[in-house]
């Protein structure tokens, strides 16, 4: 929901097995964009369509962890509430989450309400709530964020628990930093059950600006407290954990 033009963002992750025999390797592909449209009175509409695919290694049990995909079509309205301090972001998030991109019975609807307070030009605080109608039930998560330009070389920005990067400018072409991501998704499977994915990712990154508008990012990190569970309906007694 940031008011930046980002016509194409592609991220591919390969999570391989480490020395922990209980680790579950996977690959993840994300393709998305952010397309803002400026309206009158300092208002923006941002369209953020995206596609995601998770391919999880479940060894011989392919029925438990098949490949699952998302088509997400968020639309955000950014509204300036006053001239100096307050703004509001309201986001509607229709999405289809399923095995094999089946649209039948795979529709979900979510929403974000996020208020922003600008304390000063280089420091903004954010807080709000995220709600989504997951296949395991209604998922509600409070949000807290910051947009802080610490100095000319250092920035801290994002909204937790979703994503919080710290960025350090090395020079005009290279930036480095740390990123935390928290992920909770559920996907409808062909057999009538759902797959729930929870992951917490902590990583370091290096950005290389090939041109002013094209950036390549390398990232290495670790998954913390990852959970993969299957269930049926709103029953929290998961069939497989």
XYZ file of C-alpha atoms in Angstrom:
241
model
C 0.000 0.000 0.000
C 2.975 2.336 -0.412
C 2.500 5.083 -3.041
C 5.381 3.968 -5.232
C 5.214 2.823 -8.841
C 6.623 -0.715 -8.966
C 5.547 -2.209 -12.304
C 7.289 -5.558 -11.802
C 8.631 -7.290 -8.687
C 9.830 -10.898 -8.948
C 11.190 -12.851 -5.977
C 12.240 -16.512 -5.963
C 13.205 -18.321 -2.763
C 14.856 -21.722 -2.442
C 14.715 -22.977 1.152
C 16.974 -26.011 1.430
C 17.431 -28.537 4.199
C 20.023 -27.760 6.868
C 21.403 -30.157 9.487
C 17.988 -30.369 11.173
C 16.427 -33.604 9.920
C 12.939 -32.171 10.618
C 13.434 -29.224 8.247
C 11.060 -29.026 5.267
C 12.585 -27.623 2.061
C 10.432 -25.542 -0.289
C 10.584 -23.126 -3.189
C 8.507 -19.946 -3.350
C 7.789 -17.698 -6.320
C 6.249 -14.221 -6.055
C 5.348 -11.962 -8.998
C 3.583 -8.678 -8.270
C 3.329 -4.951 -8.804
C 2.184 -1.718 -7.150
C 0.365 0.705 -9.441
C -0.827 3.949 -7.789
C -3.396 6.280 -9.316
C -3.472 9.813 -7.940
C -6.867 11.351 -7.232
C -7.884 14.796 -6.048
C -7.331 16.130 -2.522
C -4.114 14.164 -1.851
C -5.747 10.761 -2.286
C -4.287 7.699 -3.948
C -5.709 4.412 -5.155
C -3.084 1.642 -5.335
C -3.620 -1.596 -7.267
C -1.270 -4.407 -6.140
C -2.008 -7.609 -8.089
C 0.259 -10.574 -7.397
C 0.784 -14.285 -7.995
C 2.475 -16.684 -5.562
C 3.406 -20.358 -5.660
C 4.663 -22.632 -2.877
C 6.224 -25.970 -3.816
C 6.918 -27.828 -0.593
C 8.991 -31.011 -0.370
C 6.851 -33.582 1.427
C 8.963 -36.580 0.327
C 6.594 -39.493 -0.398
C 3.472 -37.799 0.986
C 2.555 -35.546 -1.950
C -1.141 -35.515 -0.986
C -0.305 -33.740 2.282
C 1.842 -30.930 0.855
C 1.071 -30.404 -2.825
C 2.065 -27.317 -4.794
C -0.282 -24.424 -3.938
C -0.795 -21.015 -5.526
C -2.371 -17.603 -4.896
C -3.867 -14.903 -7.067
C -4.251 -11.746 -4.961
C -5.925 -8.509 -6.095
C -5.538 -5.871 -3.335
C -6.907 -2.371 -3.827
C -5.829 0.349 -1.354
C -7.137 3.851 -0.748
C -4.642 6.256 0.849
C -6.384 9.242 2.406
C -4.735 12.283 3.972
C -6.819 13.155 7.041
C -5.153 16.482 7.804
C -2.362 18.609 6.376
C 0.290 17.816 8.964
C 0.060 14.504 10.783
C -2.606 11.888 10.085
C -3.338 9.667 7.101
C -5.319 6.467 6.638
C -4.919 3.426 4.390
C -7.917 1.169 3.733
C -7.247 -2.003 1.745
C -9.604 -4.652 0.378
C -7.896 -7.958 -0.433
C -9.820 -10.454 -2.585
C -7.764 -13.576 -3.272
C -7.874 -17.143 -4.513
C -5.710 -19.678 -2.627
C -5.717 -23.264 -3.839
C -3.961 -26.326 -5.113
C -3.595 -26.121 -8.884
C -5.158 -22.627 -9.108
C -8.686 -23.985 -8.813
C -11.111 -21.102 -8.336
C -13.957 -23.223 -6.999
C -14.291 -22.860 -3.210
C -10.890 -21.146 -2.989
C -12.038 -17.519 -2.582
C -11.012 -15.496 0.473
C -11.575 -11.862 1.375
C -9.364 -9.795 3.640
C -8.943 -6.187 4.707
C -6.405 -3.835 6.256
C -7.078 -0.632 8.187
C -3.847 1.259 8.842
C -3.480 4.701 10.421
C -0.259 6.693 10.029
C 0.959 9.480 12.304
C 3.760 11.723 11.028
C 5.644 12.892 14.089
C 8.199 14.715 11.929
C 9.401 14.621 8.353
C 11.755 11.692 8.897
C 9.610 9.681 11.344
C 6.151 8.141 10.939
C 4.319 5.632 13.120
C 1.699 3.193 11.858
C -0.873 1.059 13.615
C -3.986 -0.836 12.607
C -5.509 -4.271 12.059
C -5.486 -7.031 9.435
C -8.431 -9.416 8.989
C -8.752 -12.336 6.576
C -11.316 -15.108 6.139
C -8.913 -18.051 6.177
C -10.014 -21.650 5.609
C -9.267 -22.409 9.269
C -11.407 -19.467 10.474
C -11.319 -15.695 10.818
C -7.724 -14.527 11.244
C -7.226 -11.179 13.010
C -3.829 -9.585 13.568
C -2.998 -6.182 15.124
C -0.439 -4.164 13.140
C 2.327 -1.800 14.207
C 4.812 -0.110 11.917
C 7.374 2.606 11.423
C 8.866 4.659 8.590
C 12.065 6.149 10.022
C 14.832 7.807 8.047
C 17.472 7.525 10.754
C 20.033 9.506 8.767
C 21.195 9.860 5.173
C 22.388 6.243 5.055
C 20.039 4.301 7.334
C 16.312 3.553 7.140
C 13.903 1.414 9.150
C 10.459 0.861 7.635
C 7.604 -1.616 7.381
C 4.641 -3.000 9.282
C 4.840 -5.878 11.749
C 4.163 -8.727 11.839
C 4.222 -8.618 8.015
C 7.613 -7.200 7.052
C 10.227 -4.956 8.674
C 13.454 -4.128 6.785
C 16.447 -2.190 8.071
C 18.400 -0.670 5.162
C 21.935 0.760 5.067
C 23.224 2.710 2.073
C 26.742 1.614 1.155
C 26.959 3.910 -1.899
C 24.731 5.024 -4.768
C 24.611 1.512 -6.230
C 24.613 -0.810 -3.218
C 22.400 -1.109 -0.145
C 22.512 -3.775 2.552
C 20.375 -4.644 5.540
C 18.188 -7.055 7.478
C 14.581 -8.110 6.868
C 12.005 -9.893 9.001
C 8.889 -11.416 7.420
C 5.965 -13.249 9.048
C 3.666 -15.319 6.838
C 0.279 -16.917 7.533
C -1.663 -18.363 4.588
C -4.172 -21.159 3.984
C -4.920 -22.980 0.713
C -7.853 -25.137 -0.359
C -6.739 -28.609 -1.501
C -8.406 -30.866 -4.057
C -9.290 -33.479 -1.427
C -11.465 -30.952 0.454
C -8.981 -30.164 3.221
C -6.763 -27.087 3.496
C -3.042 -26.496 3.983
C -1.976 -23.824 6.480
C 1.495 -22.284 6.171
C 3.043 -20.255 9.008
C 6.618 -19.031 8.690
C 8.897 -16.413 10.237
C 11.874 -15.454 8.096
C 14.925 -13.488 9.226
C 17.417 -12.632 6.498
C 20.179 -10.346 5.351
C 20.090 -8.747 1.913
C 22.210 -6.844 -0.598
C 20.587 -4.563 -3.206
C 22.389 -3.676 -6.413
C 20.931 -0.867 -8.537
C 21.751 -1.712 -12.145
C 20.023 1.543 -13.145
C 18.045 4.149 -11.260
C 14.855 2.095 -11.686
C 16.107 -1.519 -11.797
C 17.392 -3.289 -8.687
C 18.655 -6.833 -8.117
C 18.501 -8.267 -4.599
C 20.343 -11.194 -3.079
C 19.032 -12.496 0.233
C 20.062 -15.268 2.628
C 18.266 -16.175 5.827
C 16.635 -18.653 8.155
C 13.078 -19.839 8.836
C 12.017 -19.750 12.484
C 9.148 -21.765 14.021
C 7.795 -22.822 10.615
C 4.522 -24.784 10.823
C 2.796 -26.731 8.035
C -0.614 -28.115 8.980
C -3.643 -29.562 7.237
C -7.220 -29.426 8.453
C -10.872 -29.394 7.470
C -13.403 -26.643 8.111
C -13.067 -24.314 11.077
C -12.007 -27.169 13.341
C -8.654 -26.287 14.939
C -7.903 -29.969 15.577
C -5.515 -30.276 12.651
C -5.458 -33.546 10.741
C -1.690 -33.383 10.223
C 0.946 -31.229 11.910
